[in-house]
mmCIF file of C-alpha atoms in Angstrom:
data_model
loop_
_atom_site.group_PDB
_atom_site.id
_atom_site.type_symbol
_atom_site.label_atom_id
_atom_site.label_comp_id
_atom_site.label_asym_id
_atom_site.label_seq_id
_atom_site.Cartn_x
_atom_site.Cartn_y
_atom_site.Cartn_z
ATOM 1 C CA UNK A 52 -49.640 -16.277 10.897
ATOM 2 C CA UNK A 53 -50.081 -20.328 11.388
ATOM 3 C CA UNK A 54 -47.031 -22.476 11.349
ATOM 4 C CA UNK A 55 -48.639 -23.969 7.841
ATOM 5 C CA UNK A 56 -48.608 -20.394 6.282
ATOM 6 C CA UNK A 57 -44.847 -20.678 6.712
ATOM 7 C CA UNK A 58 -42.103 -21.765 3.954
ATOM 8 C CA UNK A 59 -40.248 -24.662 5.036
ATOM 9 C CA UNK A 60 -37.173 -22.251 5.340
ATOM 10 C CA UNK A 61 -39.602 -19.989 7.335
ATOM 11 C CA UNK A 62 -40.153 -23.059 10.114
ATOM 12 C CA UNK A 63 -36.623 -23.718 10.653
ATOM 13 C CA UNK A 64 -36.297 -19.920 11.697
ATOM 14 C CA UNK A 65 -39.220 -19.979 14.156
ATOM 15 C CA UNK A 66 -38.905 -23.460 15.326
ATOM 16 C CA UNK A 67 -35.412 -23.602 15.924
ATOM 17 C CA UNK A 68 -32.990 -20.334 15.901
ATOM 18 C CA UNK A 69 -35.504 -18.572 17.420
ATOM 19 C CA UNK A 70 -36.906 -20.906 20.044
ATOM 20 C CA UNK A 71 -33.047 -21.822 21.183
ATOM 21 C CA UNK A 72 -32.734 -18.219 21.375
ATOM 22 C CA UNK A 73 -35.796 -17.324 23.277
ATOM 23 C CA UNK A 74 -34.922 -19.825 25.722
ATOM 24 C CA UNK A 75 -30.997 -18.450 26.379
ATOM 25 C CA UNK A 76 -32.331 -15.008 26.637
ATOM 26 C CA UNK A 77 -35.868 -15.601 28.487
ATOM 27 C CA UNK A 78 -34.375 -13.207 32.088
ATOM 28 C CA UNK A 79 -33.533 -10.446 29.877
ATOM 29 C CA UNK A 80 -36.642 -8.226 29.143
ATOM 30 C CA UNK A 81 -34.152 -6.198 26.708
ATOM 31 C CA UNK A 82 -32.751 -9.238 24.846
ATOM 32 C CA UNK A 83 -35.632 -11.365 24.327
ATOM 33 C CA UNK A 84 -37.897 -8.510 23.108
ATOM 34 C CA UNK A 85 -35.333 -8.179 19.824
ATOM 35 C CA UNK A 86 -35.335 -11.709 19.748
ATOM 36 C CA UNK A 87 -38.999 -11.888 19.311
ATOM 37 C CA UNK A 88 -39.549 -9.779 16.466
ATOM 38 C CA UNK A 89 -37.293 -10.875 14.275
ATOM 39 C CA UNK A 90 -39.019 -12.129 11.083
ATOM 40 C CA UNK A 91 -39.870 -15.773 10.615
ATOM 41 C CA UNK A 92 -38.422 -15.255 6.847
ATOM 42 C CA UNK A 93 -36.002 -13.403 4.178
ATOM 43 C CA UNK A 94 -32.604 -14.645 6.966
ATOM 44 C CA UNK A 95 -31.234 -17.283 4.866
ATOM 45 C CA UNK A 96 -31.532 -18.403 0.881
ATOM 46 C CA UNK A 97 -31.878 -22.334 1.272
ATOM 47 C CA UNK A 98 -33.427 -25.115 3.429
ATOM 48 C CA UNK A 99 -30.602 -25.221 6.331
ATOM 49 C CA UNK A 100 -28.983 -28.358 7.518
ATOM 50 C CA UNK A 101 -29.055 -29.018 11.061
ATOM 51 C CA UNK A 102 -25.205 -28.728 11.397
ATOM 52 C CA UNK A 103 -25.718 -25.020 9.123
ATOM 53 C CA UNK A 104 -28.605 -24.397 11.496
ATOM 54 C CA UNK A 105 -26.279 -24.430 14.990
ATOM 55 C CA UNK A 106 -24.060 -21.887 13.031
ATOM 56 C CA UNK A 107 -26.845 -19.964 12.733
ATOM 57 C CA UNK A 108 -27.324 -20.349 16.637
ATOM 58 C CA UNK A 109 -23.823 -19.764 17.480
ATOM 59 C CA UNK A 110 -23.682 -16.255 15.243
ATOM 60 C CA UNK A 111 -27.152 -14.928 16.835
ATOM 61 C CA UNK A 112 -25.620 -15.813 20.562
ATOM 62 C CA UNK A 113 -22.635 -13.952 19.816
ATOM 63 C CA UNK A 114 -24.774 -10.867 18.122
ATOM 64 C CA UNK A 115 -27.336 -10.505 21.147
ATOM 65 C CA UNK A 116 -24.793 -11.467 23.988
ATOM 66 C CA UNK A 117 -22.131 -8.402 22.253
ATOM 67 C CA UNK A 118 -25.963 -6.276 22.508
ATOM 68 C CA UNK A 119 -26.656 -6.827 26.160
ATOM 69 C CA UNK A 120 -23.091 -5.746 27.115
ATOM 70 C CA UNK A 121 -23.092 -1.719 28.743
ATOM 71 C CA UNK A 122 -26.485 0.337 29.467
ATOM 72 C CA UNK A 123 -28.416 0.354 26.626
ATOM 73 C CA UNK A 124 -32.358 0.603 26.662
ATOM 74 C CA UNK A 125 -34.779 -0.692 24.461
ATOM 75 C CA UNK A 126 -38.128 1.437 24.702
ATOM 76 C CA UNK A 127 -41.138 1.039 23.545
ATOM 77 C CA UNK A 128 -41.153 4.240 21.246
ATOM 78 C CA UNK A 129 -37.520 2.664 20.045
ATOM 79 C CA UNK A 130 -39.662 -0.426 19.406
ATOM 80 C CA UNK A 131 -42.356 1.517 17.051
ATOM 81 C CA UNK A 132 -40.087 3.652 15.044
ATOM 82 C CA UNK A 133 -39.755 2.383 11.829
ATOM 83 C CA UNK A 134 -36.047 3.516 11.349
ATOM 84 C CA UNK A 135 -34.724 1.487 14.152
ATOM 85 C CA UNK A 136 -36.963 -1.830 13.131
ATOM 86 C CA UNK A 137 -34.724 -0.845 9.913
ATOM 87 C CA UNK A 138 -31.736 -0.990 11.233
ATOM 88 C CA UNK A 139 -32.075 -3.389 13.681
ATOM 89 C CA UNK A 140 -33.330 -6.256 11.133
ATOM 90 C CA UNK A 141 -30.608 -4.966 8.316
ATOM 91 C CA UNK A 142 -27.844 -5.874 10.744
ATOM 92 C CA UNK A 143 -29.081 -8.576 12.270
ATOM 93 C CA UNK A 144 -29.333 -10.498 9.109
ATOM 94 C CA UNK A 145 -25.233 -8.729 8.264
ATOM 95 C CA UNK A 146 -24.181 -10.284 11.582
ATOM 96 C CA UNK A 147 -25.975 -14.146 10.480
ATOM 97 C CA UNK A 148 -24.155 -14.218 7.628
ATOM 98 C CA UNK A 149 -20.698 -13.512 8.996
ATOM 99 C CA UNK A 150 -18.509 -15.908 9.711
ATOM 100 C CA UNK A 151 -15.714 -13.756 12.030
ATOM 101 C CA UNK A 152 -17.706 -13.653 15.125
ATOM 102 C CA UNK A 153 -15.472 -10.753 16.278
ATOM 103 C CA UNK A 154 -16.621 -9.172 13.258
ATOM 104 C CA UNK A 155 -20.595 -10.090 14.549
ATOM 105 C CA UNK A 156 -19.601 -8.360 17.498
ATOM 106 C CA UNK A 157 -18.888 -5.316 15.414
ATOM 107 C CA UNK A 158 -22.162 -5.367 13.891
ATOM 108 C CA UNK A 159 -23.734 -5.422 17.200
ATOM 109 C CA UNK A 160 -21.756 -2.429 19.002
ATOM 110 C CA UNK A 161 -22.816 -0.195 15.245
ATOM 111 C CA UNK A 162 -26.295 -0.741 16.338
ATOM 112 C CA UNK A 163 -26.162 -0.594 20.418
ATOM 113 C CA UNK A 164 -23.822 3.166 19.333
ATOM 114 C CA UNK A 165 -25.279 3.778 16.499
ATOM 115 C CA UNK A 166 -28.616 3.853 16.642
ATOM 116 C CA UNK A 167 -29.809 2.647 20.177
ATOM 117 C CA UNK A 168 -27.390 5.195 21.939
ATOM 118 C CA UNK A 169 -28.512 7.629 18.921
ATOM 119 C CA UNK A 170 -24.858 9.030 18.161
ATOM 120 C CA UNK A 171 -26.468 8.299 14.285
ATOM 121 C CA UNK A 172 -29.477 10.397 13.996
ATOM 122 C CA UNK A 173 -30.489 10.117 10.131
ATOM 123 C CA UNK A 174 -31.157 6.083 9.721
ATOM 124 C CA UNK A 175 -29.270 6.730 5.905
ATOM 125 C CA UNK A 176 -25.992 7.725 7.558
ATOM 126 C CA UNK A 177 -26.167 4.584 9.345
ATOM 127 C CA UNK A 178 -26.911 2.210 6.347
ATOM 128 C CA UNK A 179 -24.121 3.627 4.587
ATOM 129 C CA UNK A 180 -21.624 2.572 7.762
ATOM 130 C CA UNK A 181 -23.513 -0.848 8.261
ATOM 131 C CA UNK A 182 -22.793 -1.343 4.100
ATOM 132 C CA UNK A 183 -19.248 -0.143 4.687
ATOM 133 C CA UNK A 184 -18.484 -2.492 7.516
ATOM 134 C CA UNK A 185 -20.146 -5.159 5.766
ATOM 135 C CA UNK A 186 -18.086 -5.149 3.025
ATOM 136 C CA UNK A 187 -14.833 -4.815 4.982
ATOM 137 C CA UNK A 188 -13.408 -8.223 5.193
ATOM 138 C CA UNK A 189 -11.844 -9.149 8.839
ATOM 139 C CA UNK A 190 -8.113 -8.710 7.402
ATOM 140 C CA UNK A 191 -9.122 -5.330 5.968
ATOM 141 C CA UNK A 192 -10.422 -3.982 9.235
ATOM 142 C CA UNK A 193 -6.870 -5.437 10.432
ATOM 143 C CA UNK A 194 -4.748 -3.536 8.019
ATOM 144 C CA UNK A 195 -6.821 -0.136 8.265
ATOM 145 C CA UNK A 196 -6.553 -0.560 12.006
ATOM 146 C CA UNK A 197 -2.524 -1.101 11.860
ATOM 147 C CA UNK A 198 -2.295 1.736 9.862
ATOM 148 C CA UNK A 199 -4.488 3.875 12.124
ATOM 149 C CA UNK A 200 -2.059 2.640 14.851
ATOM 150 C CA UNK A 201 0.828 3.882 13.068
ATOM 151 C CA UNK A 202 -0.693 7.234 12.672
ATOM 152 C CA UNK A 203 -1.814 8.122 15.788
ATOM 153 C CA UNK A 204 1.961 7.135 17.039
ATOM 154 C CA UNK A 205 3.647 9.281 14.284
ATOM 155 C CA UNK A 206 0.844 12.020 15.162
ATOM 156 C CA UNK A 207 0.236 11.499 11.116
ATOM 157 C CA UNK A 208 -1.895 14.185 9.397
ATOM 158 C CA UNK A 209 -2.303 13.982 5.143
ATOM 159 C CA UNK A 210 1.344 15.795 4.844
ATOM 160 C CA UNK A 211 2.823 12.829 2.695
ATOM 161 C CA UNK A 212 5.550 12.201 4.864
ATOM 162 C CA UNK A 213 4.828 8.906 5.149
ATOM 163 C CA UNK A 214 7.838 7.887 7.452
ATOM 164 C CA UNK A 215 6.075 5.062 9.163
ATOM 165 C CA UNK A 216 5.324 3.030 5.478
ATOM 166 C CA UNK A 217 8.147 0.655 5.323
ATOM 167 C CA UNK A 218 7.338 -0.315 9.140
ATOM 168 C CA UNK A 219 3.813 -0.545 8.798
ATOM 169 C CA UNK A 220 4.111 -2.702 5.540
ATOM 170 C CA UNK A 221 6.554 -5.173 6.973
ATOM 171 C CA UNK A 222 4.382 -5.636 9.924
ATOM 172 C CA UNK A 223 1.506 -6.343 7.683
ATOM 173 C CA UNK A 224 3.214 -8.512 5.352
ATOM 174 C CA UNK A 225 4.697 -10.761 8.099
ATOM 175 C CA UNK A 226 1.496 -10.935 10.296
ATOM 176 C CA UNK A 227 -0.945 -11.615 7.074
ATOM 177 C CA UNK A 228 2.010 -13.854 5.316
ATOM 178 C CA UNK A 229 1.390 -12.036 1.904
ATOM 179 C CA UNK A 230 3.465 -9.819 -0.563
ATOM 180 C CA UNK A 231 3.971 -6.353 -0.662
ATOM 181 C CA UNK A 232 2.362 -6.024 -4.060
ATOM 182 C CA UNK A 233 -0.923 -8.427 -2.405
ATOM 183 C CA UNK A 234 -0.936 -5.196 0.225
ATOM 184 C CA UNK A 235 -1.125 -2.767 -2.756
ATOM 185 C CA UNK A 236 -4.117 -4.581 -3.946
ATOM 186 C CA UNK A 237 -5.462 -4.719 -0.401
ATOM 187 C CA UNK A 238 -5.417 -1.038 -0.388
ATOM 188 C CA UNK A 239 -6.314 -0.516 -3.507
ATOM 189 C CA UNK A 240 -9.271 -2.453 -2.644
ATOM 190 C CA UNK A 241 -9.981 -0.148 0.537
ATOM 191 C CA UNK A 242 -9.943 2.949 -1.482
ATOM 192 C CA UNK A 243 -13.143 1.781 -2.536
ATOM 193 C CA UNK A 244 -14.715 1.921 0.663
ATOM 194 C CA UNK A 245 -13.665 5.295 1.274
ATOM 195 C CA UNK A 246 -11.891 3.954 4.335
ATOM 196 C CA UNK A 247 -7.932 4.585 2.892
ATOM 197 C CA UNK A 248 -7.172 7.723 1.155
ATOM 198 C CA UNK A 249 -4.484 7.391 -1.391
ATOM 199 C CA UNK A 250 -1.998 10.100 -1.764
ATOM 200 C CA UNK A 251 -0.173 8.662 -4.521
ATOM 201 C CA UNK A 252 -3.430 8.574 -6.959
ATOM 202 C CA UNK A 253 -2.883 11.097 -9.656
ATOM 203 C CA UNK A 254 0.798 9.307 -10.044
ATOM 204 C CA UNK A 255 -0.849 6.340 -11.119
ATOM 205 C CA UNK A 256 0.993 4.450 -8.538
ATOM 206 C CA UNK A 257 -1.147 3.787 -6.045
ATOM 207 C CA UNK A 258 -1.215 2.570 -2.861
ATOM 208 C CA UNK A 259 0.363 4.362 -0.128
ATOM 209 C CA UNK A 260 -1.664 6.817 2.064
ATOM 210 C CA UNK A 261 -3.623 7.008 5.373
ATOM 211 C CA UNK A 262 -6.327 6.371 7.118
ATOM 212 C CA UNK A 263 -9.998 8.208 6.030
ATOM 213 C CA UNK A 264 -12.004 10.048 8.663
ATOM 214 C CA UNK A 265 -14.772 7.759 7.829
ATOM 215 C CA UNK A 266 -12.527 4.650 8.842
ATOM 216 C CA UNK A 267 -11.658 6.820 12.263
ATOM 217 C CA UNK A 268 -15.482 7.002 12.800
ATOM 218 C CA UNK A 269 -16.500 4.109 12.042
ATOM 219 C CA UNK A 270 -13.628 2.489 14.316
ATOM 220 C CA UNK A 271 -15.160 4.732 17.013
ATOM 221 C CA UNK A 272 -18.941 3.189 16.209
ATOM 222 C CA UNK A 273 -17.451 -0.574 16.982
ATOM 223 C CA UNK A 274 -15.199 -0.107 19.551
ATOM 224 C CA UNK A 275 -12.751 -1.402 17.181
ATOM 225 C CA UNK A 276 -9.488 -1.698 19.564
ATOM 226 C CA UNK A 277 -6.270 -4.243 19.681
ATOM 227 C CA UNK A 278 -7.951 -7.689 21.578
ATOM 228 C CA UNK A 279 -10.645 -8.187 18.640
ATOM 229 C CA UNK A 280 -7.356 -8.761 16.005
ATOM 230 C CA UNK A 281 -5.064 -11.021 17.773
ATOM 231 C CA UNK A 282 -5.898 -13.795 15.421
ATOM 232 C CA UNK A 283 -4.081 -12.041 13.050
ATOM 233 C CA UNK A 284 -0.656 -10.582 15.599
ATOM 234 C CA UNK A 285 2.244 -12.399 15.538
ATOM 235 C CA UNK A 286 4.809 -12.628 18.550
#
């Protein structure tokens, strides 16, 4: 394809995301082969800005420097197979338009766990985390991963004796300075991912329950773990 087949959107990818990237990852053989196949078009919905266009930078960097981290390896048979290309370019274009670059980071260690290190074998499973973690807002992942914390402390099962509530709601409250009845909604909210499991749901009251097996997966998947949600821990 000639640079004049290109939208003017289209350019802007090639000329400029993708050549500052190629450059910063031109000694890794790994890195720079992702880099180079990802599509001139379909990243972004408008003619970027320059200043919108170093975000753009800045998120990719994070994405493919979070990749290279561990032993990972990028074959050509991983190359052909159409599942991975899948994957690869459906959270690639997750992790641009996040603005948490912890949370990029996430999207990165799904694929390098998920798919590269093949712990996901069925490229469907692995949309439906990638779509789950998408949605999940940064406090959300915060909150689910208190709650986990409290869990695994209290050696918490689904026996609704939830003894650890009223300590894991003040804590959440204080560090994300909002209302008890703003954490209902939260969860609420989270039930809908299939990430919190309600136990108070046939009451009608909603609200108070634990951590889903999916969440405990998923937090496996990214690594999720204390350091990535001190912007939100209060001394």
């Amino acid at each position: 394809m000639s640079n004049n087949d290109l939208s003017i959107t289209d350019k802007i990818i090639k000329n400029t995301v993708k050549e500052e990237l190629l450059n910063k990852y031109s000694q890794n053989t790994l890195l720079k082969g992702l880099v180079q196949i990802v599509p001139y078009g379909g990243l972004v919905d408008s003619v970027l800005t320059s200043s919108y266009n170093n975000i753009l930078i800045a998120r990719s960097k994070t994405f493919f420097d979070e990749l290279g981290l561990g032993n990972i390896e990028i074959t050509p048979e991983l190359i052909k197979n159409e599942d991975f290309l899948h994957s690869y370019f459906t959270t690639y274009k997750a992790a641009l338009y996040t603005k948490h670059r912890e949370k990029i980071r996430f999207f990165a260690r799904l694929l390098k766990n998920g798919m590269i290190s093949e712990v996901i074998d069925d490229v469907e499973v692995y949309d439906d985390y990638l779509k789950i973690l998408d949605e999940l807002t940064y406090r959300e992942i915060y909150i689910l991963y208190t709650l986990k914390g409290f869990e695994d402390i209290t050696n918490y099962t689904d026996s609704k004796e939830l003894n650890h509530w009223q300590e894991f709601s003040s804590k959440i409250t204080n560090d994300l300075s909002i209302t008890e009845e703003e954490l209902r909604l939260f969860l609420m909210r989270l039930m809908r991912t299939g990430c919190f499991v309600d136990v108070l749901t046939f009451a009608g009251l909603g609200a108070k329950g634990y951590t889903s097996t999916l969440f405990k997966t998923l937090s496996k998947l990214i690594e999720l773990k204390e350091e990535d949600l001190v912007h939100f821990i209060k001394i």
